[in-house]
Amino acid sequence: MKSLGICIGASTLSAVGIMRDESGHLHRTSIQVKPHNGNPREALLETFRNFPANQYEKIAVTGRKFRHFVNLSSISEPEAVESALLHLNGNQKHLDAVISAGGETFMVYILGNDGRICSVQTGNKCASGTGEFFIQQLRRIGISISEAIRFAYAEKPYRVSGRCSVFCKSDCTHATNKGIPKGRIAAGLCEMMAGKIIEIIQHIPRNDIMIIGGTAQNPVMIRYLQKEIRNVIVPEEAPYFEALGSALWALDHETSIFPDMNNLFKGEGNSFSYLPPLKSFINMVEFKTTDRGIARQNDRCIIGLDVGSTTTKAVLLRTGDDNILASVYLRTNGNPVQASRECYADLHAQLGPMTDKIHIVGLGVTGSGRQIAGLHAMTGGIINE
């Protein structure tokens, strides 16, 4: 008999197919772990294109929210975790807890003496410390996950706030603006994530803890956890643990018949509220624009530069009539000086042969990276937003 288990998480959809042979042994036939990029509906459809439903006698789904909008048998995440745990921990090795470190939240499943879940705890709802927040910060400073892990291994962590995502983001931004190496920031984020987990489990024994979820694949975070926990266990199945649990549960329980693809999703029920489209209020909007002009010989101009945490913008303004002669908008990528240089180069390219025929008499800088960008340009025109 074959079953398919699916976990629709906050940022990832995982699927595991298993088969029980005639002797009762279980074999995994297929595994998929992919980010759904905010579109779990399409990701689920793609899953069934890769793993046709008619190949499985039973199918079950887990996940916190989206599972309720699918016409399939579903179980809660704690049930899925317990199902997978009982299968993988059949020899009853002692565990104090299982921590699910996912993209949106960290959950702690406290285990009783019988190896089953007896209590569930969660951290605060702040996004800092979660997997998706970690990825967002890496994008902002312009490095990949593999680069971040490699750098973090070699660098001393830069301390960032873990109690608030806004504070943490600000800490990362100010660090890049001060020229702190990106590896130190990445290491600091990993240390902060480990600290969030330690905070949740401060009232339970820290002897034998299993870590599951996508964030369990962060070896630097695991290294920090190992300093505080006697035995940290990261199973091979960590990225798809709940999906495996769903498949195992489906094998031993009655499941609903798979509907045709046109009826896979429930037609009613939604966790969102909706407002009228903005285009219905176009008559209430007044668009303010600035005139654009063409550079002329001997024009006196000022550059305005906004070095933000995520994007950097620049305009070249003619002082005589305040016309914009050139403008640019690009990503900061965690390097405010380089982003500023790229803006200057882009303005230069837009002016073409007129570059040497105008006079730039001032430079004003604002944004979170204004201090270092202003220092680089040797301007006194540094103002806050």
Coordinates of N, CA and C in Angstrom, one line a residue, residues 29-175:
T29 N 9.2 6.4 -1.2 CA 9.3 6.3 -2.7 C 9.6 7.7 -3.3
S30 N 9.3 8.7 -2.6 CA 9.4 10.1 -3.2 C 9.5 11.1 -2.1
I31 N 10.3 12.2 -2.4 CA 10.4 13.3 -1.4 C 10.5 14.6 -2.2
Q32 N 9.8 15.6 -1.8 CA 9.8 16.9 -2.4 C 9.8 18.0 -1.3
V33 N 10.7 18.9 -1.3 CA 10.7 20.1 -0.4 C 11.0 21.3 -1.3
K34 N 10.0 22.2 -1.4 CA 10.1 23.4 -2.2 C 9.4 24.6 -1.6
P35 N 10.0 25.7 -1.7 CA 9.3 27.0 -1.3 C 8.1 27.2 -2.1
H36 N 7.0 27.6 -1.5 CA 5.8 27.9 -2.4 C 5.7 29.4 -2.7
N37 N 6.6 30.2 -2.2 CA 6.7 31.6 -2.6 C 5.3 32.3 -2.4
G38 N 4.6 32.0 -1.3 CA 3.4 32.7 -1.0 C 2.2 32.2 -1.8
N39 N 2.4 31.1 -2.6 CA 1.3 30.6 -3.4 C 1.1 29.1 -3.2
P40 N 0.6 28.7 -2.0 CA 0.5 27.3 -1.7 C -0.4 26.6 -2.6
R41 N -1.4 27.3 -3.1 CA -2.4 26.6 -4.0 C -1.7 26.1 -5.3
E42 N -0.9 26.9 -5.9 CA -0.2 26.5 -7.1 C 0.8 25.4 -6.8
A43 N 1.5 25.6 -5.6 CA 2.5 24.6 -5.2 C 1.9 23.2 -5.0
L44 N 0.7 23.2 -4.5 CA 0.0 21.9 -4.3 C -0.4 21.3 -5.6
L45 N -0.9 22.1 -6.5 CA -1.2 21.6 -7.9 C 0.0 21.0 -8.5
E46 N 1.1 21.7 -8.4 CA 2.4 21.2 -9.0 C 2.8 19.9 -8.3
T47 N 2.6 19.8 -7.0 CA 2.9 18.5 -6.3 C 2.2 17.4 -6.9
F48 N 0.9 17.6 -7.2 CA 0.1 16.5 -7.8 C 0.4 16.2 -9.3
R49 N 1.0 17.2 -9.9 CA 1.5 17.0 -11.3 C 2.8 16.1 -11.2
N50 N 3.6 16.3 -10.2 CA 4.8 15.5 -10.0 C 4.5 14.1 -9.4
F51 N 3.6 14.1 -8.5 CA 3.2 12.8 -7.8 C 1.7 12.6 -8.1
P52 N 1.3 12.1 -9.2 CA -0.1 11.9 -9.5 C -0.8 11.1 -8.4
A53 N -2.0 11.7 -8.1 CA -2.8 11.1 -6.9 C -3.2 9.7 -7.1
N54 N -3.4 9.3 -8.4 CA -3.8 7.9 -8.7 C -2.7 6.8 -8.4
Q55 N -1.5 7.3 -8.0 CA -0.5 6.4 -7.6 C -0.5 6.0 -6.2
Y56 N -1.4 6.7 -5.4 CA -1.4 6.5 -4.0 C -2.8 6.1 -3.5
E57 N -2.9 5.1 -2.7 CA -4.2 4.7 -2.1 C -4.7 5.7 -1.1
K58 N -3.8 6.3 -0.4 CA -4.2 7.2 0.7 C -3.4 8.5 0.7
I59 N -4.0 9.6 1.0 CA -3.4 10.9 1.0 C -3.8 11.7 2.2
A60 N -2.9 12.3 2.9 CA -3.2 13.2 4.1 C -2.4 14.4 4.0
V61 N -2.9 15.5 4.6 CA -2.3 16.8 4.5 C -2.2 17.4 6.0
T62 N -1.1 18.1 6.2 CA -1.0 18.8 7.5 C -0.5 20.2 7.2
G63 N -0.4 21.0 8.3 CA -0.1 22.5 8.1 C -1.1 23.2 9.0
R64 N -0.7 24.5 9.3 CA -1.5 25.2 10.3 C -2.8 25.8 9.7
K65 N -2.7 26.4 8.5 CA -3.9 27.1 8.0 C -4.4 26.5 6.7
F66 N -3.6 26.4 5.7 CA -4.1 26.1 4.3 C -4.7 24.7 4.2
R67 N -4.3 23.8 5.1 CA -4.9 22.5 5.0 C -6.4 22.5 5.2
H68 N -7.0 23.5 5.8 CA -8.4 23.6 6.1 C -9.2 24.0 4.8
F69 N -8.4 24.4 3.7 CA -9.1 24.8 2.5 C -8.9 23.8 1.4
V70 N -8.5 22.6 1.8 CA -8.3 21.5 0.8 C -9.2 20.4 1.1
N71 N -9.8 19.8 0.0 CA -10.7 18.7 0.2 C -10.0 17.4 0.3
L72 N -9.1 17.3 1.3 CA -8.4 16.1 1.6 C -8.4 15.8 3.1
S73 N -8.2 14.6 3.5 CA -8.0 14.3 4.9 C -6.8 15.0 5.5
S74 N -7.0 15.6 6.7 CA -5.9 16.4 7.2 C -5.8 16.2 8.7
I75 N -4.6 16.4 9.2 CA -4.3 16.2 10.6 C -3.5 17.5 11.1
S76 N -3.5 17.7 12.4 CA -2.8 18.8 12.9 C -1.3 18.6 12.9
E77 N -0.5 19.6 13.0 CA 1.0 19.4 13.0 C 1.5 18.6 14.1
P78 N 0.9 18.8 15.4 CA 1.4 18.0 16.5 C 1.1 16.5 16.2
E79 N 0.0 16.2 15.6 CA -0.3 14.8 15.3 C 0.7 14.2 14.2
A80 N 1.1 15.1 13.3 CA 2.0 14.6 12.2 C 3.4 14.5 12.8
V81 N 3.8 15.4 13.7 CA 5.1 15.3 14.4 C 5.2 14.0 15.2
E82 N 4.1 13.7 16.0 CA 4.1 12.6 16.8 C 4.2 11.3 16.0
S83 N 3.4 11.3 14.9 CA 3.4 10.1 14.0 C 4.8 9.8 13.5
A84 N 5.5 10.8 13.0 CA 6.8 10.6 12.5 C 7.8 10.3 13.6
L85 N 7.7 10.9 14.7 CA 8.6 10.6 15.9 C 8.5 9.2 16.3
L86 N 7.3 8.7 16.5 CA 7.1 7.3 16.9 C 7.7 6.3 15.9
H87 N 7.6 6.7 14.6 CA 8.2 5.8 13.6 C 9.7 5.8 13.7
L88 N 10.3 7.0 13.7 CA 11.8 7.1 13.7 C 12.4 6.8 15.0
N89 N 11.7 7.0 16.1 CA 12.3 6.8 17.4 C 11.7 5.5 18.1
G90 N 11.5 4.5 17.2 CA 10.9 3.3 17.7 C 11.6 2.6 18.8
N91 N 12.9 2.8 18.9 CA 13.7 2.2 20.0 C 13.6 2.9 21.3
Q92 N 12.7 4.0 21.2 CA 12.5 4.8 22.4 C 13.7 5.4 23.1
K93 N 14.6 5.9 22.2 CA 15.7 6.8 22.8 C 15.0 7.9 23.5
H94 N 15.6 8.3 24.7 CA 15.0 9.4 25.4 C 15.2 10.7 24.7
L95 N 14.1 11.4 24.7 CA 14.1 12.8 24.1 C 13.3 13.7 25.1
D96 N 13.8 14.9 25.4 CA 13.1 15.8 26.2 C 12.0 16.6 25.4
A97 N 12.4 16.9 24.1 CA 11.5 17.7 23.3 C 11.9 17.6 21.9
V98 N 10.9 18.0 21.0 CA 11.2 18.2 19.6 C 10.9 19.6 19.3
I99 N 11.8 20.3 18.6 CA 11.6 21.7 18.3 C 11.5 21.8 16.7
S100 N 10.3 22.4 16.3 CA 10.1 22.6 14.9 C 10.5 24.1 14.6
A101 N 11.6 24.2 14.0 CA 12.1 25.6 13.6 C 11.8 25.9 12.2
G102 N 10.7 26.5 11.9 CA 10.2 26.7 10.6 C 10.4 28.1 10.1
G103 N 9.7 28.4 9.0 CA 9.9 29.7 8.3 C 9.1 30.8 9.1
E104 N 8.1 30.5 9.8 CA 7.3 31.5 10.4 C 7.3 31.5 11.9
T105 N 7.3 30.3 12.6 CA 7.3 30.2 14.0 C 8.2 29.1 14.5
F106 N 8.6 29.1 15.8 CA 9.3 28.1 16.4 C 8.3 27.4 17.4
M107 N 8.1 26.1 17.2 CA 7.3 25.3 18.1 C 8.1 24.3 18.9
V108 N 7.7 24.1 20.2 CA 8.4 23.2 21.0 C 7.4 22.1 21.5
Y109 N 7.6 20.9 21.1 CA 6.8 19.8 21.5 C 7.5 19.0 22.6
I110 N 6.9 19.2 23.8 CA 7.5 18.6 25.0 C 7.0 17.1 25.1
L111 N 7.9 16.2 25.4 CA 7.6 14.8 25.3 C 7.5 14.2 26.8
G112 N 6.5 13.3 26.9 CA 6.4 12.6 28.2 C 7.2 11.4 28.2
N113 N 7.1 10.6 29.3 CA 8.0 9.4 29.5 C 7.6 8.3 28.4
D114 N 6.4 8.4 27.9 CA 6.0 7.4 26.8 C 6.4 7.8 25.4
G115 N 7.2 8.9 25.3 CA 7.6 9.4 24.0 C 6.6 10.1 23.2
R116 N 5.5 10.4 23.8 CA 4.4 11.1 23.1 C 4.4 12.6 23.5
I117 N 3.8 13.4 22.7 CA 3.7 14.9 23.0 C 2.7 15.1 24.2
C118 N 3.2 15.8 25.2 CA 2.3 16.1 26.3 C 2.1 17.6 26.5
S119 N 2.8 18.4 25.8 CA 2.6 19.8 25.9 C 3.3 20.5 24.7
V120 N 2.7 21.6 24.3 CA 3.2 22.4 23.1 C 3.5 23.8 23.6
Q121 N 4.6 24.3 23.3 CA 5.0 25.7 23.6 C 5.4 26.4 22.3
T122 N 5.2 27.7 22.3 CA 5.7 28.5 21.1 C 6.3 29.8 21.6
G123 N 7.2 30.4 20.8 CA 7.8 31.6 21.1 C 6.8 32.8 20.9
N124 N 7.2 34.0 21.1 CA 6.3 35.1 20.8 C 6.1 35.2 19.3
K125 N 5.2 35.9 18.8 CA 4.8 36.0 17.4 C 5.7 36.9 16.6
C126 N 6.7 37.4 17.2 CA 7.7 38.3 16.5 C 8.4 37.4 15.4
A127 N 8.6 38.0 14.3 CA 9.2 37.2 13.2 C 10.7 37.0 13.3
S128 N 11.4 37.9 14.2 CA 12.8 37.7 14.3 C 13.2 36.4 14.8
G129 N 14.2 35.8 14.2 CA 14.7 34.5 14.6 C 14.1 33.4 13.7
T130 N 13.1 33.6 13.0 CA 12.5 32.5 12.1 C 13.3 32.4 10.8
G131 N 13.0 31.3 10.2 CA 13.8 31.0 8.9 C 13.6 32.0 7.8
E132 N 12.3 32.4 7.7 CA 12.0 33.4 6.6 C 12.7 34.7 6.9
F133 N 12.7 35.1 8.1 CA 13.3 36.4 8.5 C 14.8 36.4 8.2
F134 N 15.4 35.2 8.5 CA 16.8 35.1 8.2 C 17.1 35.2 6.8
I135 N 16.3 34.6 5.9 CA 16.5 34.7 4.5 C 16.3 36.1 4.0
Q136 N 15.3 36.8 4.5 CA 15.1 38.2 4.1 C 16.3 39.1 4.4
Q137 N 16.9 38.9 5.6 CA 18.0 39.7 6.0 C 19.2 39.5 5.1
L138 N 19.4 38.2 4.7 CA 20.5 37.9 3.8 C 20.3 38.5 2.4
R139 N 19.0 38.6 2.0 CA 18.8 39.2 0.7 C 19.1 40.7 0.8
R140 N 18.8 41.3 1.9 CA 19.0 42.7 2.1 C 20.5 43.1 2.1
I141 N 21.3 42.2 2.6 CA 22.7 42.5 2.7 C 23.5 41.9 1.5
G142 N 22.7 41.2 0.6 CA 23.2 40.8 -0.7 C 24.1 39.6 -0.7
I143 N 23.8 38.6 0.2 CA 24.5 37.3 0.1 C 23.6 36.1 0.1
S144 N 24.0 35.0 -0.4 CA 23.2 33.8 -0.5 C 23.3 33.0 0.9
I145 N 22.4 32.0 1.0 CA 22.4 31.2 2.2 C 23.8 30.5 2.4
S146 N 24.3 29.9 1.3 CA 25.5 29.2 1.3 C 26.7 30.1 1.7
E147 N 26.7 31.3 1.1 CA 27.7 32.3 1.5 C 27.6 32.7 3.0
A148 N 26.4 32.9 3.4 CA 26.2 33.3 4.8 C 26.7 32.2 5.8
I149 N 26.4 31.0 5.5 CA 26.9 29.9 6.4 C 28.4 29.8 6.3
R150 N 29.0 29.9 5.1 CA 30.5 29.9 5.0 C 31.1 31.0 5.8
F151 N 30.6 32.2 5.6 CA 31.2 33.4 6.3 C 31.0 33.3 7.8
A152 N 29.8 32.8 8.2 CA 29.5 32.8 9.6 C 30.4 31.8 10.4
Y153 N 30.8 30.8 9.7 CA 31.7 29.8 10.4 C 33.0 30.5 10.8
A154 N 33.5 31.4 9.9 CA 34.8 32.0 10.1 C 34.8 33.3 10.9
E155 N 33.6 33.9 11.2 CA 33.6 35.2 11.8 C 33.0 35.2 13.2
K156 N 33.4 36.2 14.0 CA 32.9 36.4 15.3 C 31.5 37.1 15.1
P157 N 30.5 36.6 15.8 CA 29.1 37.1 15.6 C 29.0 38.6 16.0
Y158 N 28.3 39.3 15.2 CA 27.9 40.7 15.6 C 26.6 40.6 16.3
R159 N 26.5 41.2 17.5 CA 25.3 41.0 18.3 C 24.1 41.8 17.7
V160 N 23.0 41.1 17.4 CA 21.8 41.8 16.9 C 20.6 41.5 17.8
S161 N 19.6 42.3 17.8 CA 18.5 42.1 18.7 C 17.6 41.0 18.3
G162 N 17.2 40.2 19.3 CA 16.3 39.1 19.0 C 14.9 39.3 19.5
R163 N 14.6 40.4 20.2 CA 13.3 40.6 20.8 C 12.3 41.3 19.9
C164 N 12.8 41.8 18.8 CA 11.9 42.5 17.9 C 12.5 42.5 16.5
S165 N 11.7 42.1 15.5 CA 12.2 42.1 14.1 C 12.6 43.4 13.6
V166 N 11.9 44.5 14.0 CA 12.2 45.8 13.6 C 13.6 46.2 14.1
F167 N 13.8 45.9 15.4 CA 15.1 46.3 16.0 C 16.2 45.4 15.3
C168 N 15.9 44.2 15.0 CA 16.9 43.3 14.4 C 17.3 43.8 13.0
K169 N 16.3 44.2 12.3 CA 16.5 44.7 10.9 C 17.4 46.0 11.0
S170 N 17.0 46.9 12.0 CA 17.8 48.1 12.1 C 19.2 47.8 12.5
D171 N 19.4 46.8 13.4 CA 20.8 46.4 13.8 C 21.6 46.0 12.6
C172 N 21.0 45.2 11.7 CA 21.7 44.7 10.5 C 22.0 45.9 9.6
T173 N 21.0 46.8 9.4 CA 21.3 47.9 8.5 C 22.4 48.8 9.0
H174 N 22.3 49.1 10.3 CA 23.4 50.0 10.9 C 24.7 49.3 10.8
A175 N 24.8 48.0 11.0 CA 26.0 47.3 10.9 C 26.6 47.4 9.5

